[in-house]
């Protein structure tokens, strides 16, 4: 690691702290994610998973590039270091620095051409190159390849961005990323989290307060929620009243991203074909 001049701490990833650093050989800024290695456990599973997925997604210009994997040992401590391309800022910091925005394009999840699900999409895990106006997905420590809905681990996705099927510990697929991006889309527009619950159940109630209580016809799994608590009847709020600066195409897209039933939720590929993105250059997707 002598080739790198460590600078400031810029964030925390699924498997360790992330620093900005200067690559003295290549004369460029990089980001270095440092995972602590233990004698008993060896390399963290999240680090192995992230390395594998970043390598498989290396052709995508919308996924942060893995430049190198290095190893360091100092003061009796061993570390695995993921050297990544440097980005200017994460989307959370960008949102916090700005007021409300309108008609904001949003990056699609990483399953447009693959079956990879990030499973932890949130503003902190979307990085920005401000000068080029590019957004890139980062932190694939919880990511995995998903082909069909199955009973995967429910311990995924930061609470405010969890899809209903994850909150209820039901089988899920790549649609969980679409739901997360719907939440992020809304957050870009209003400058705060769209649903900010304090627990799985409270998160569901926050969702119900905006989207209304789903019917059994719309989402049969809602019966499992009703068995857990007594719900007051909730009627949906008009999304246009929450997002007055979003055009009709944007409202339609957002509503399709936030469908309760994952089988009715728009896919990433279909989202790119939505009229909201008609002015977007889709040649790279």
Short mmCIF file of C-alpha atoms in Angstrom, two decimals:
data_model
loop_
_atom_site.label_atom_id
_atom_site.label_comp_id
_atom_site.label_asym_id
_atom_site.label_seq_id
_atom_site.Cartn_x
_atom_site.Cartn_y
_atom_site.Cartn_z
CA UNK A 1 0.00 0.00 0.00
CA UNK A 2 3.04 2.27 -0.13
CA UNK A 3 2.02 3.39 -3.61
CA UNK A 4 -1.02 5.15 -2.13
CA UNK A 5 -1.09 8.36 -0.13
CA UNK A 6 -4.13 8.07 2.13
CA UNK A 7 -6.28 11.17 2.49
CA UNK A 8 -9.70 11.75 4.05
CA UNK A 9 -12.32 9.26 5.17
CA UNK A 10 -15.23 9.55 2.73
CA UNK A 11 -17.66 6.88 3.88
CA UNK A 12 -18.44 3.42 5.13
CA UNK A 13 -19.07 0.41 2.92
CA UNK A 14 -20.57 -2.95 3.72
CA UNK A 15 -17.17 -4.43 4.52
CA UNK A 16 -15.16 -1.47 5.80
CA UNK A 17 -14.22 2.19 5.75
CA UNK A 18 -13.67 4.02 2.46
CA UNK A 19 -10.87 6.56 2.05
CA UNK A 20 -9.87 8.86 -0.77
CA UNK A 21 -6.22 8.32 -1.71
CA UNK A 22 -3.62 9.44 -4.23
CA UNK A 23 -2.11 6.75 -6.44
CA UNK A 24 1.51 7.89 -6.64
CA UNK A 25 2.37 5.59 -9.56
CA UNK A 26 -0.59 6.37 -11.81
CA UNK A 27 -0.89 9.98 -10.64
CA UNK A 28 -4.62 9.81 -10.00
CA UNK A 29 -7.12 9.93 -7.18
CA UNK A 30 -8.71 6.64 -6.14
CA UNK A 31 -11.03 5.40 -3.43
CA UNK A 32 -9.85 2.58 -1.17
CA UNK A 33 -12.23 0.38 0.79
CA UNK A 34 -10.38 -1.30 3.64
CA UNK A 35 -11.69 -4.58 5.08
CA UNK A 36 -10.14 -5.86 8.31
CA UNK A 37 -9.02 -9.49 8.15
CA UNK A 38 -9.19 -11.76 11.18
CA UNK A 39 -7.33 -15.01 11.79
CA UNK A 40 -10.52 -16.93 12.47
CA UNK A 41 -12.80 -15.59 9.76
CA UNK A 42 -10.38 -14.69 6.98
CA UNK A 43 -11.72 -12.53 4.15
CA UNK A 44 -15.24 -11.22 4.87
CA UNK A 45 -17.96 -12.74 2.70
CA UNK A 46 -19.18 -9.26 1.81
CA UNK A 47 -15.75 -8.37 0.41
CA UNK A 48 -15.54 -11.55 -1.66
CA UNK A 49 -19.05 -10.97 -2.98
CA UNK A 50 -18.31 -7.36 -3.87
CA UNK A 51 -15.10 -8.24 -5.70
CA UNK A 52 -16.84 -10.94 -7.72
CA UNK A 53 -19.81 -8.78 -8.68
CA UNK A 54 -17.74 -5.70 -9.54
CA UNK A 55 -15.59 -7.84 -11.82
CA UNK A 56 -18.67 -9.28 -13.52
CA UNK A 57 -20.10 -5.76 -14.01
CA UNK A 58 -16.83 -4.19 -15.16
CA UNK A 59 -18.23 -3.37 -18.62
CA UNK A 60 -20.97 -1.13 -17.21
CA UNK A 61 -20.23 2.58 -17.12
CA UNK A 62 -22.89 2.90 -14.43
CA UNK A 63 -21.13 0.73 -11.85
CA UNK A 64 -18.07 2.00 -9.99
CA UNK A 65 -14.91 0.37 -11.40
CA UNK A 66 -12.74 -1.95 -9.34
CA UNK A 67 -9.16 -0.99 -10.24
CA UNK A 68 -7.20 -3.36 -8.04
CA UNK A 69 -7.33 -5.61 -5.00
CA UNK A 70 -4.42 -5.17 -2.61
CA UNK A 71 -3.27 -6.50 0.74
CA UNK A 72 -1.62 -4.67 3.60
CA UNK A 73 -0.26 -5.59 7.00
CA UNK A 74 0.77 -3.13 9.69
CA UNK A 75 1.07 -3.26 13.47
CA UNK A 76 -0.02 -6.88 13.46
CA UNK A 77 -3.25 -6.12 11.60
CA UNK A 78 -4.09 -7.42 8.14
CA UNK A 79 -6.34 -5.68 5.65
CA UNK A 80 -7.82 -6.39 2.25
CA UNK A 81 -8.00 -3.23 0.17
CA UNK A 82 -10.38 -2.71 -2.74
CA UNK A 83 -9.03 0.08 -4.93
CA UNK A 84 -11.93 1.78 -6.73
CA UNK A 85 -12.31 4.66 -9.12
CA UNK A 86 -12.71 7.96 -7.32
CA UNK A 87 -16.05 9.75 -7.51
CA UNK A 88 -16.86 13.29 -6.40
CA UNK A 89 -19.70 12.78 -3.93
CA UNK A 90 -22.45 10.37 -2.97
CA UNK A 91 -26.06 11.13 -3.79
CA UNK A 92 -27.02 11.59 -0.12
CA UNK A 93 -24.55 14.44 0.32
CA UNK A 94 -25.73 15.91 -2.98
CA UNK A 95 -29.38 15.80 -1.91
CA UNK A 96 -28.55 17.36 1.47
CA UNK A 97 -26.72 20.22 -0.25
CA UNK A 98 -29.61 21.16 -2.53
CA UNK A 99 -33.22 22.20 -2.38
CA UNK A 100 -36.03 20.36 -4.15
CA UNK A 101 -35.38 19.29 -7.73
CA UNK A 102 -37.77 18.61 -10.58
CA UNK A 103 -37.73 16.09 -13.46
CA UNK A 104 -34.62 14.38 -12.17
CA UNK A 105 -33.38 11.40 -14.21
CA UNK A 106 -32.49 8.40 -12.11
CA UNK A 107 -30.01 5.62 -12.68
CA UNK A 108 -31.55 2.19 -13.33
CA UNK A 109 -30.69 -0.78 -11.13
CA UNK A 110 -27.87 -3.05 -12.24
CA UNK A 111 -30.18 -5.79 -13.53
CA UNK A 112 -31.02 -4.11 -16.85
CA UNK A 113 -28.71 -6.44 -18.76
CA UNK A 114 -27.85 -8.87 -15.97
CA UNK A 115 -29.62 -10.61 -13.12
CA UNK A 116 -27.50 -8.90 -10.46
CA UNK A 117 -29.34 -7.21 -7.61
CA UNK A 118 -27.47 -4.71 -5.44
CA UNK A 119 -29.90 -5.32 -2.53
CA UNK A 120 -28.79 -2.18 -0.70
CA UNK A 121 -29.63 0.74 -2.94
CA UNK A 122 -29.76 4.02 -1.05
CA UNK A 123 -28.45 7.53 -1.78
CA UNK A 124 -25.18 6.79 0.04
CA UNK A 125 -24.48 3.92 -2.37
CA UNK A 126 -24.98 5.94 -5.54
CA UNK A 127 -21.91 7.99 -6.43
CA UNK A 128 -21.67 11.06 -8.64
CA UNK A 129 -19.20 12.41 -11.15
CA UNK A 130 -20.49 15.97 -11.06
CA UNK A 131 -18.51 17.31 -14.04
CA UNK A 132 -19.84 14.58 -16.37
CA UNK A 133 -23.25 14.30 -14.75
CA UNK A 134 -22.86 10.54 -14.27
CA UNK A 135 -24.26 8.40 -11.47
CA UNK A 136 -22.70 5.05 -10.58
CA UNK A 137 -23.79 2.22 -8.31
CA UNK A 138 -21.42 1.26 -5.50
CA UNK A 139 -21.17 -1.11 -2.53
CA UNK A 140 -22.15 -4.57 -3.73
CA UNK A 141 -21.34 -6.24 -0.41
CA UNK A 142 -24.95 -7.46 -0.15
CA UNK A 143 -25.40 -7.98 -3.88
CA UNK A 144 -26.07 -11.28 -5.55
CA UNK A 145 -27.22 -12.81 -8.80
CA UNK A 146 -30.97 -13.45 -8.71
CA UNK A 147 -32.88 -15.29 -11.42
CA UNK A 148 -36.18 -16.19 -9.75
CA UNK A 149 -37.98 -15.03 -6.59
CA UNK A 150 -36.75 -17.09 -3.66
CA UNK A 151 -36.46 -16.93 0.13
CA UNK A 152 -33.22 -14.98 0.17
CA UNK A 153 -31.91 -13.33 3.32
CA UNK A 154 -34.27 -10.65 4.70
CA UNK A 155 -31.30 -8.82 6.22
CA UNK A 156 -30.80 -6.69 3.14
CA UNK A 157 -31.54 -3.12 2.09
CA UNK A 158 -31.42 -0.19 4.51
CA UNK A 159 -34.82 0.11 6.23
CA UNK A 160 -36.16 3.25 4.51
CA UNK A 161 -35.58 1.71 1.07
CA UNK A 162 -36.86 -1.83 1.72
CA UNK A 163 -39.55 -3.20 -0.54
CA UNK A 164 -42.72 -4.55 1.12
CA UNK A 165 -41.79 -8.14 0.30
CA UNK A 166 -38.49 -7.73 2.14
CA UNK A 167 -40.23 -6.12 5.12
CA UNK A 168 -42.51 -9.16 5.34
CA UNK A 169 -39.71 -11.70 4.81
CA UNK A 170 -41.32 -12.98 1.60
CA UNK A 171 -39.58 -14.35 -1.52
CA UNK A 172 -38.08 -11.53 -3.56
CA UNK A 173 -36.21 -10.86 -6.77
CA UNK A 174 -34.53 -7.93 -8.54
CA UNK A 175 -37.71 -5.89 -8.10
CA UNK A 176 -36.45 -4.91 -4.66
CA UNK A 177 -33.93 -2.64 -6.40
CA UNK A 178 -36.69 -0.98 -8.42
CA UNK A 179 -38.62 -0.22 -5.23
CA UNK A 180 -35.48 1.23 -3.62
CA UNK A 181 -34.91 3.45 -6.64
CA UNK A 182 -38.51 4.62 -6.48
CA UNK A 183 -37.85 5.72 -2.89
CA UNK A 184 -34.64 7.46 -3.97
CA UNK A 185 -36.44 9.12 -6.89
CA UNK A 186 -38.95 10.59 -4.44
CA UNK A 187 -36.19 11.67 -2.08
CA UNK A 188 -34.42 13.55 -4.87
CA UNK A 189 -37.59 15.52 -5.48
CA UNK A 190 -38.55 16.43 -1.91
CA UNK A 191 -35.14 16.45 -0.24
CA UNK A 192 -36.01 13.91 2.46
CA UNK A 193 -36.74 10.21 2.78
CA UNK A 194 -40.12 9.30 1.31
CA UNK A 195 -40.77 6.59 3.93
CA UNK A 196 -38.84 6.91 7.21
CA UNK A 197 -40.02 4.17 9.54
CA UNK A 198 -38.21 3.05 12.69
CA UNK A 199 -38.89 -0.69 12.33
CA UNK A 200 -40.17 -3.09 9.68
CA UNK A 201 -43.76 -2.66 10.85
CA UNK A 202 -43.46 1.11 11.21
CA UNK A 203 -41.94 1.26 7.73
CA UNK A 204 -44.96 -0.57 6.32
CA UNK A 205 -47.28 1.87 8.08
CA UNK A 206 -45.33 4.81 6.61
CA UNK A 207 -45.74 3.27 3.16
CA UNK A 208 -49.47 2.68 3.76
CA UNK A 209 -49.91 6.33 4.81
CA UNK A 210 -48.78 7.45 1.34
CA UNK A 211 -49.79 4.64 -1.01
CA UNK A 212 -52.85 3.53 0.92
CA UNK A 213 -53.54 0.13 2.41
CA UNK A 214 -53.28 -2.48 -0.34
CA UNK A 215 -56.22 -4.75 -1.04
CA UNK A 216 -55.86 -8.52 -1.00
CA UNK A 217 -56.56 -8.52 -4.74
CA UNK A 218 -53.73 -6.08 -5.30
CA UNK A 219 -51.27 -7.76 -2.95
CA UNK A 220 -52.44 -11.06 -1.41
CA UNK A 221 -49.55 -11.11 1.07
CA UNK A 222 -51.08 -8.12 2.90
CA UNK A 223 -53.04 -10.64 4.98
CA UNK A 224 -49.85 -11.41 6.88
CA UNK A 225 -49.63 -7.74 7.88
CA UNK A 226 -53.22 -7.61 9.04
CA UNK A 227 -52.58 -10.58 11.30
CA UNK A 228 -49.86 -8.64 13.08
CA UNK A 229 -51.66 -5.44 13.96
CA UNK A 230 -54.94 -3.62 13.70
CA UNK A 231 -54.68 -1.20 10.82
CA UNK A 232 -56.77 1.87 10.37
CA UNK A 233 -58.11 2.14 6.85
CA UNK A 234 -55.60 4.08 4.80
CA UNK A 235 -56.44 5.72 1.51
CA UNK A 236 -53.73 6.64 -0.98
CA UNK A 237 -52.44 10.17 -1.25
CA UNK A 238 -52.28 11.64 -4.75
CA UNK A 239 -48.60 11.51 -5.67
CA UNK A 240 -49.04 14.76 -7.57
CA UNK A 241 -49.74 16.53 -4.27
CA UNK A 242 -46.47 15.25 -2.81
CA UNK A 243 -44.45 15.97 -5.96
CA UNK A 244 -46.06 19.10 -7.46
CA UNK A 245 -43.05 19.77 -9.70
CA UNK A 246 -43.00 16.30 -11.24
CA UNK A 247 -44.67 15.98 -14.64
CA UNK A 248 -47.34 13.38 -15.42
CA UNK A 249 -44.84 10.98 -16.98
CA UNK A 250 -42.73 11.16 -13.83
CA UNK A 251 -45.75 10.53 -11.60
CA UNK A 252 -46.72 7.54 -13.72
CA UNK A 253 -43.20 6.08 -13.60
CA UNK A 254 -42.91 6.57 -9.85
CA UNK A 255 -46.26 4.91 -9.22
CA UNK A 256 -45.17 1.91 -11.28
CA UNK A 257 -41.90 1.64 -9.35
CA UNK A 258 -43.78 1.67 -6.05
CA UNK A 259 -46.25 -1.11 -6.74
CA UNK A 260 -46.86 -3.32 -3.72
CA UNK A 261 -47.01 -6.55 -5.67
CA UNK A 262 -43.55 -7.20 -7.15
CA UNK A 263 -45.11 -9.02 -10.11
CA UNK A 264 -46.89 -5.77 -11.03
CA UNK A 265 -43.87 -3.54 -10.37
CA UNK A 266 -42.17 -2.17 -13.46
CA UNK A 267 -38.88 -3.85 -14.36
CA UNK A 268 -35.65 -1.93 -14.86
CA UNK A 269 -35.68 -2.65 -18.59
CA UNK A 270 -39.29 -1.49 -18.95
CA UNK A 271 -38.57 1.61 -16.86
CA UNK A 272 -35.94 2.67 -19.40
CA UNK A 273 -38.60 2.50 -22.12
CA UNK A 274 -40.96 4.71 -20.13
CA UNK A 275 -41.81 8.09 -21.72
CA UNK A 276 -40.17 9.85 -18.76
CA UNK A 277 -36.82 8.80 -20.20
CA UNK A 278 -37.57 9.67 -23.83
CA UNK A 279 -34.83 12.32 -23.83
CA UNK A 280 -32.26 9.99 -22.27
CA UNK A 281 -29.47 8.48 -24.38
CA UNK A 282 -30.05 4.76 -23.80
CA UNK A 283 -27.28 3.46 -26.04
CA UNK A 284 -25.05 2.60 -23.08
CA UNK A 285 -27.66 0.56 -21.18
#
